[in-house]
Coordinates of C-alpha atoms and ligand atoms in Angstrom, one line a residue:
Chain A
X1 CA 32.5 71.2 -95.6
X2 CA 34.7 68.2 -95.9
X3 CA 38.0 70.4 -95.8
X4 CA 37.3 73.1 -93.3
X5 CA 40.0 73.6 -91.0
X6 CA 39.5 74.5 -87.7
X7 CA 40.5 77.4 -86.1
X8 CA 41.2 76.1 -82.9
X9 CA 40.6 72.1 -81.4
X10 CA 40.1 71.2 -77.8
X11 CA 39.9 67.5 -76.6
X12 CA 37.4 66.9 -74.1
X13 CA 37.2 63.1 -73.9
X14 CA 37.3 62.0 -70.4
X15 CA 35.0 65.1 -69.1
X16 CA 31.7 64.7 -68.3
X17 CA 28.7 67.5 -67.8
X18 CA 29.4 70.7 -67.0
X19 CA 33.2 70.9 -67.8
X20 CA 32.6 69.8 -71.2
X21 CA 30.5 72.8 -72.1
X22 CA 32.5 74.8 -69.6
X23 CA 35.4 73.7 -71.4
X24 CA 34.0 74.3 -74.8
X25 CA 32.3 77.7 -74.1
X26 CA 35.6 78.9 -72.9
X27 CA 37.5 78.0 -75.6
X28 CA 34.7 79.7 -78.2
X29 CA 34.9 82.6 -75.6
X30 CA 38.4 83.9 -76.5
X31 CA 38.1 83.1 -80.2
X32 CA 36.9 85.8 -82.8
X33 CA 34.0 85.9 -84.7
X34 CA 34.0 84.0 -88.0
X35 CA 36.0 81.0 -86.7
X36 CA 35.7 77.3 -86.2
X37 CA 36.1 75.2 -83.1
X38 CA 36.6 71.6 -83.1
X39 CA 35.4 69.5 -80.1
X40 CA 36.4 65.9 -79.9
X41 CA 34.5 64.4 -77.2
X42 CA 33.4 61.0 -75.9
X43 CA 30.5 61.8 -73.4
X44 CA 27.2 60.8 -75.1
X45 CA 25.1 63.7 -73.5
X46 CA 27.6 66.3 -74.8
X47 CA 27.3 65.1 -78.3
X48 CA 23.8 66.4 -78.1
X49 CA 24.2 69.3 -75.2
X50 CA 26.9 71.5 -76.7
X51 CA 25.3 71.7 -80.1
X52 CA 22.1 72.9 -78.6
X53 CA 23.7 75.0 -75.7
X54 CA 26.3 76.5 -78.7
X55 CA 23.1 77.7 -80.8
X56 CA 21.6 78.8 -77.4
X57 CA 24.0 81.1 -77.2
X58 CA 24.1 82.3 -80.9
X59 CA 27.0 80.1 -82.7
X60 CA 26.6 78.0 -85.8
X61 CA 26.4 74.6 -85.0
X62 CA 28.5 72.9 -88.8
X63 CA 29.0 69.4 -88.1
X64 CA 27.7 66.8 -85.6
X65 CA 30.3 63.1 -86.6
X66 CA 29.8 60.5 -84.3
X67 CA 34.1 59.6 -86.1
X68 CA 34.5 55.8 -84.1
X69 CA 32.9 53.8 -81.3
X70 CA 33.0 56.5 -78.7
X71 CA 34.6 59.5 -80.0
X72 CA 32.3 62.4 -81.8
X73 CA 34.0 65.7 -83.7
X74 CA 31.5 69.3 -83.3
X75 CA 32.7 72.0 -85.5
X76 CA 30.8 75.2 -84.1
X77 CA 31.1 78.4 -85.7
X78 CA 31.3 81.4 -83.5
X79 CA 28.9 83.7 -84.8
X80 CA 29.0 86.8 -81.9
X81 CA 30.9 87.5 -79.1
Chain B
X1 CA 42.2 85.8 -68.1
X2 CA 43.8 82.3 -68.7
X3 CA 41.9 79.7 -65.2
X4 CA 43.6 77.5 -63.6
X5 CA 41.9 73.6 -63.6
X6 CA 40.8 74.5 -60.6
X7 CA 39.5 78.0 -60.8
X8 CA 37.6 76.6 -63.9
X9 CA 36.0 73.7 -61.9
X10 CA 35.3 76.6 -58.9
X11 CA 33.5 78.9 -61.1
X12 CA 31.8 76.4 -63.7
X13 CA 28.3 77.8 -62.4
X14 CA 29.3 81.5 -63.3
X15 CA 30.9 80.4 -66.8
X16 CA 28.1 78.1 -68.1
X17 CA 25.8 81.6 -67.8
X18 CA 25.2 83.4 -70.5
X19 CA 25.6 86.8 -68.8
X20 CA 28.6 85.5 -67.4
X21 CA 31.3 83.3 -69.2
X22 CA 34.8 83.1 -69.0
X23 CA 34.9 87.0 -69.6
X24 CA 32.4 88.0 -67.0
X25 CA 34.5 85.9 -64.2
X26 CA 37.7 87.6 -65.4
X27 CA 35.6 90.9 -64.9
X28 CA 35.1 89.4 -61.1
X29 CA 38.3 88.5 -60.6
X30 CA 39.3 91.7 -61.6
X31 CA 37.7 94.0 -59.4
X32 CA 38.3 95.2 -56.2
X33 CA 35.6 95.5 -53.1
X34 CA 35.7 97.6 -50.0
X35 CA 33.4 96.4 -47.2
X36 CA 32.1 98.4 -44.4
X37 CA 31.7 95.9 -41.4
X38 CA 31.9 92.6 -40.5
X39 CA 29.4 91.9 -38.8
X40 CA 25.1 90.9 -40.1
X41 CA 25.3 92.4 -43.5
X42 CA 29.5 92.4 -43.7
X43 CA 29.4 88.6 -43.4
X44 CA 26.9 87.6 -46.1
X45 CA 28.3 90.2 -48.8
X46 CA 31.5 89.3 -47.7
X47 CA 31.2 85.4 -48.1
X48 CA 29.2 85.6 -51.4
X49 CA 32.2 87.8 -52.3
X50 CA 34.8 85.6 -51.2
X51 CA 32.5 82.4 -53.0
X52 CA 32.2 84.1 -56.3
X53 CA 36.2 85.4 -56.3
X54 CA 36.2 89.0 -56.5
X55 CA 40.3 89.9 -57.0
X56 CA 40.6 92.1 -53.4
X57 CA 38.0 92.4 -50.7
X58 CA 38.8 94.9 -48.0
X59 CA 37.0 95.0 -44.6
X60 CA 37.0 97.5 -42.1
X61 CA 35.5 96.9 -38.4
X62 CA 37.2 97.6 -34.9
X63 CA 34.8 95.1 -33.4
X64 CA 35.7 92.0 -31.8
X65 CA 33.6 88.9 -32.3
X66 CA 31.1 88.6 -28.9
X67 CA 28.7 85.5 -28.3
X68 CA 25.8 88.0 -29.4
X69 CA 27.3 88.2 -32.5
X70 CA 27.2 84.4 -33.5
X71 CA 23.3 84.3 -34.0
X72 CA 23.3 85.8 -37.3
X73 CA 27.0 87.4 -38.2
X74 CA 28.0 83.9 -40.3
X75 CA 31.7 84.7 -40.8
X76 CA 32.4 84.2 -37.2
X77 CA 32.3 81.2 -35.2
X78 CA 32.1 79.9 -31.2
X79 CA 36.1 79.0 -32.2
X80 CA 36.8 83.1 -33.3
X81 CA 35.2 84.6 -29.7
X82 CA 37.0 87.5 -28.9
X83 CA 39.3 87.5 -32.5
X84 CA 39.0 91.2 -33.9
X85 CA 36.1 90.6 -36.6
X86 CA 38.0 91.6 -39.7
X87 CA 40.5 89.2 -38.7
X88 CA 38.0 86.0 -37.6
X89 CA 36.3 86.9 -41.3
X90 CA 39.7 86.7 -43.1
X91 CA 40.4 83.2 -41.9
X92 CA 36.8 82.2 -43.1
X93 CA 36.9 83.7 -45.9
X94 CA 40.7 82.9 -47.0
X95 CA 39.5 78.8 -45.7
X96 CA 36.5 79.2 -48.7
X97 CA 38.3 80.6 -51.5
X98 CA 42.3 81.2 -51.7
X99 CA 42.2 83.3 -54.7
X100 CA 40.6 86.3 -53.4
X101 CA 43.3 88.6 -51.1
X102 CA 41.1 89.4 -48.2
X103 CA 42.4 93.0 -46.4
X104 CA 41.2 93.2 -42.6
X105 CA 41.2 96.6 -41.2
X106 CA 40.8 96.7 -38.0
X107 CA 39.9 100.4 -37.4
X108 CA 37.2 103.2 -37.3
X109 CA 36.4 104.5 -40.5
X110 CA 36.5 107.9 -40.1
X111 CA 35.8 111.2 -42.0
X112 CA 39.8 111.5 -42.0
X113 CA 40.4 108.1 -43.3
X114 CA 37.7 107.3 -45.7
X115 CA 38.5 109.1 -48.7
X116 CA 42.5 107.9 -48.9
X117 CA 40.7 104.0 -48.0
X118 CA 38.5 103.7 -50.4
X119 CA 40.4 105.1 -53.2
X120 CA 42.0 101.9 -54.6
X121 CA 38.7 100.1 -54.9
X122 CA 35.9 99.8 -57.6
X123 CA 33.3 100.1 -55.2
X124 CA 31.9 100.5 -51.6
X125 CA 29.2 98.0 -49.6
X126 CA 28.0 99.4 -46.5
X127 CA 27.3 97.0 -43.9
X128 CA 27.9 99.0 -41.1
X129 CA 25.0 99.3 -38.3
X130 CA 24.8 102.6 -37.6
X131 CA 23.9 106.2 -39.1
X132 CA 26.9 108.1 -38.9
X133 CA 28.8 106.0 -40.4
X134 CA 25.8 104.9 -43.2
X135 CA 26.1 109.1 -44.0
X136 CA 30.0 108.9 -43.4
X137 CA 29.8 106.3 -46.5
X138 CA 27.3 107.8 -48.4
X139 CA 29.1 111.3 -48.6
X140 CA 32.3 110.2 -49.0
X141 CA 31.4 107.8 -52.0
X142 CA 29.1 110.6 -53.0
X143 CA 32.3 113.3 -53.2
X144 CA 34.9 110.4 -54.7
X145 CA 32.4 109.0 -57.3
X146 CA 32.3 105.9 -56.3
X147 CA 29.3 103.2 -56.6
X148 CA 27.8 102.4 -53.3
X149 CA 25.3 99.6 -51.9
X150 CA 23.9 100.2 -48.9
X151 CA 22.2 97.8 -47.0
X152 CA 19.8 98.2 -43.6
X153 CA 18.1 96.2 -41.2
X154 CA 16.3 96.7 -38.0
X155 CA 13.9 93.5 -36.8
X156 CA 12.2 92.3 -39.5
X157 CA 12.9 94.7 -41.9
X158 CA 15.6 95.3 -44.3
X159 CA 16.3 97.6 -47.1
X160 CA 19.1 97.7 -50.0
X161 CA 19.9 100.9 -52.5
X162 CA 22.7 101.1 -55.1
X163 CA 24.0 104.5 -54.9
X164 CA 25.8 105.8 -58.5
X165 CA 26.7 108.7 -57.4
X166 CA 25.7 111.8 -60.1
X167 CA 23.9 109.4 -62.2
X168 CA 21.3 108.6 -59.6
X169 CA 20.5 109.0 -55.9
X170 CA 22.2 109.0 -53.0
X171 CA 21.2 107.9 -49.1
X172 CA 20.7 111.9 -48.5
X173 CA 18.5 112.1 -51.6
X174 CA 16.1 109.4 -50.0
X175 CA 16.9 110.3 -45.7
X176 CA 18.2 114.4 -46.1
X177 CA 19.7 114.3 -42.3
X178 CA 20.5 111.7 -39.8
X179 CA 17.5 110.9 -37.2
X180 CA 18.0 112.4 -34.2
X181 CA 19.0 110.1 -31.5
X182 CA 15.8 109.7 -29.6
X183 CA 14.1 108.4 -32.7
X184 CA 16.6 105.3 -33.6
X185 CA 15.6 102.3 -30.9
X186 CA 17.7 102.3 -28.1
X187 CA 19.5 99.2 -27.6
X188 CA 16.6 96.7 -25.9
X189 CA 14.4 97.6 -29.0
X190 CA 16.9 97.2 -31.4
X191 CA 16.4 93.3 -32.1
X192 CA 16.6 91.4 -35.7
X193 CA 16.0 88.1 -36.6
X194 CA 18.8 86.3 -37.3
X195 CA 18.1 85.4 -41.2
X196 CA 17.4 89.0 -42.1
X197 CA 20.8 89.7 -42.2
X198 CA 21.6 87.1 -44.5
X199 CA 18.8 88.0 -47.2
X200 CA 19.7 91.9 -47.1
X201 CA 23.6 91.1 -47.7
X202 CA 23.1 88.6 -50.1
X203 CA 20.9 91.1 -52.1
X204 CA 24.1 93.6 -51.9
X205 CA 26.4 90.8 -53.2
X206 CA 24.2 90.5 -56.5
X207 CA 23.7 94.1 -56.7
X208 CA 27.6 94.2 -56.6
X209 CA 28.1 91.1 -58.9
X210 CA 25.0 92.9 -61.5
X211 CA 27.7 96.0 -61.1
X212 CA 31.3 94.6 -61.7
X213 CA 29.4 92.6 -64.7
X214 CA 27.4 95.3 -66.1
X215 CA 24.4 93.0 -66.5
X216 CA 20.8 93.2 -65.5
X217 CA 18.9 96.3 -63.5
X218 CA 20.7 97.7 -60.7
X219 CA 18.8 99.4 -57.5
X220 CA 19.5 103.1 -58.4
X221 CA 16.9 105.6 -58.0
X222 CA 14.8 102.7 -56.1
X223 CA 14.8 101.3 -52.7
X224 CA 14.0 98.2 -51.7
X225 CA 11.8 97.5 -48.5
X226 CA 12.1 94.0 -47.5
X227 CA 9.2 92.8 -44.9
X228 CA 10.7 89.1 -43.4
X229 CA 7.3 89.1 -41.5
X230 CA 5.2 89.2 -44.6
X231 CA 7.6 88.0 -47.1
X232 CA 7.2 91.1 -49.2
X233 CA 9.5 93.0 -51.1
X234 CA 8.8 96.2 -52.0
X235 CA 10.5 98.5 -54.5
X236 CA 9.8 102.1 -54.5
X237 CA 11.5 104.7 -56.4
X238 CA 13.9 107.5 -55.1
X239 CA 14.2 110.3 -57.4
X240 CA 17.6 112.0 -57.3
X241 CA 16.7 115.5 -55.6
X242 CA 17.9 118.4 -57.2
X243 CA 18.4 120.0 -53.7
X244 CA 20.7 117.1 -52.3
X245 CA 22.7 118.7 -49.9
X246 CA 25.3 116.7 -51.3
X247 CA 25.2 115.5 -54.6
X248 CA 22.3 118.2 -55.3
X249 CA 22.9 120.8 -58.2
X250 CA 24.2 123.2 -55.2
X251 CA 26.1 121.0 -52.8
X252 CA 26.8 122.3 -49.1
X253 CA 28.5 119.3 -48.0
X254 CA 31.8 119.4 -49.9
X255 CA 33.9 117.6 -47.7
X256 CA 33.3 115.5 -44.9
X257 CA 31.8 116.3 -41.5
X258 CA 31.8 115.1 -38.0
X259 CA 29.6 112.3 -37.5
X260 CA 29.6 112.0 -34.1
X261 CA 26.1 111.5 -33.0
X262 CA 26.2 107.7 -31.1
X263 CA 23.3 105.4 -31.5
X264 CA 22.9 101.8 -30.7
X265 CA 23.8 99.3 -33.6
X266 CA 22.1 96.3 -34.2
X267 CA 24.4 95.0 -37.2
Ligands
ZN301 ZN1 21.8 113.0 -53.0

């Protein structure tokens, strides 16, 4: 898990609820199926929003990192379009 | 369909929904709306439209906008008195949302016209307030295949119906042949509460929304019988007749006819 590489990374830090899921669900939107997102983020709801919204929807939620003193990493797998 | 910051901030509500997304606004965006009347129903379907940034909305009304209009037809104002209809709706609508290229036709639609109109656009709403031009719409959408929401009201009752034509019913299915003029109200009976107008159209702009994103149960083969009185809506199911005189197995309207009876609007 430790050396995945993303297919695609989006930074959302500064964004707050909705955009960051907005943000996020349109970046997984025009990816294919099979590949990995990385969000970096620094809004503390988020860090715990996306993840569930992301398996609401039908994605793989692989990694939760809380990486510093604000910032947190998701890597979400898109699993259907 | 890449969004500007701003479209993505304008449409957050539509792309957080599942049935939606980034794809299903693209779909909205994309399609292209031609509105009969600007008036009770034009103005709710028309600003829900305009809100949710459908690519082209056309609107087609002679009208111009008269005092009586103000207590329920939304897209006009006190400021618009007097402005053609199609145009005081254009600058309301352009003011809500720049994206969506607003068309005002300020003309009769006519059994010469309509066909060649509508042509260019993915699908009809009627709004207008009067039955030849509801039969106007529903043949000519019935002979050009094109999807059609029609909307009604009269007091406190409304009614909505999504027309595919072929696949399901169509207005002459569910009403075979206009009412004769002495059975519409004449004009002093022909009141409606101001709101009603607002709930039929906005019922039309999700029927039109449901169709451009393919998503949930449309209105076809049913009609809906809105009561504002009771607060009860009522679905009840219009089979597609066989014997439509129009989009029956042996059609005898192939083209369009003169609909030239005059009744007394209340749209
Ligand atoms: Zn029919």
């Amino acid at each position: 898990m430790e050396d995945l590489i993303p297919n695609k990374r989006i930074d959302i830090r500064g964004l707050h609820c909705p955009y960051t899921f907005v943000k996020s669900k349109l970046a997984i939107e025009a990816m294919n199926v099979g590949e990995v997102l990385e969000i970096v983020l620094d809004y503390p709801e988020a860090s715990v929003s996306i993840p569930k919204s992301m398996q609401d929807h039908g994605h793989r939620v692989l990694k939760v990192d809380k990486v510093n003193e604000k910032d947190w990493i998701l890597l979400i797998r898109k699993e259907r379009e | 369909m890449d969004f500007t910051e701003d479209q993505i901030l304008r449409y957050s509500r539509h792309i957080i929904l599942p049935e939606v997304g980034g794809k299903g606004q693209a779909k909205i965006a994309a399609a292209k709306v031609f509105l009969v009347g600007a008036g009770g129903l034009g103005s709710p379907v028309g600003y829900f439209l305009t809100a949710a940034g459908v690519g082209r909305l056309a609107i087609i009304d002679d009208d111009h906008v008269e005092l009586s209009n103000l207590q329920r037809q939304i897209a006009h104002s006190t400021k618009t008195l007097g402005m053609p209809k199609v145009q005081s709706a254009k600058e309301t609508f352009n003011a809500l949302n720049p994206d969506v290229e607003v068309i005002a036709l300020k003309q009769r639609l006519t059994r010469d016209n309509i066909l060649e109109l509508i042509e260019d656009y993915d699908i009809v709403v009627d709004g207008s307030d009067n039955f030849p031009t509801r039969y106007l719409v529903n043949d000519a959408c019935v002979l050009a295949s094109k999807p059609l929401v029609s909307g009604a009201i009269l007091r406190f009752e409304g009614q909505v119906t999504t027309i595919l034509p072929r696949q399901g019913h169509c207005y002459r299915c569910l009403f075979e042949e206009m009412p004769p003029p002495g059975l519409v109200p004449s004009c002093q009976e022909a009141g409606v509460l101001g709101v009603l107008p607002g709930i039929v159209g906005g019922l039309q702009a999700m029927e039109v929304l449901k169709w451009i994103l393919g998503k949930g149960e449309l209105l076809t083969e049913t009609l809906l019988i809105i009561d504002a009185l009771k607060t009860t809506f009522r679905k009840v199911k219009v089979p597609k007749n066989p014997q439509c005189p129009v989009c029956g197995e042996n059609p005898t309207i192939t083209e369009l006819l003169d609909y030239n009876a005059v009744y007394c609007g209340v749209g």
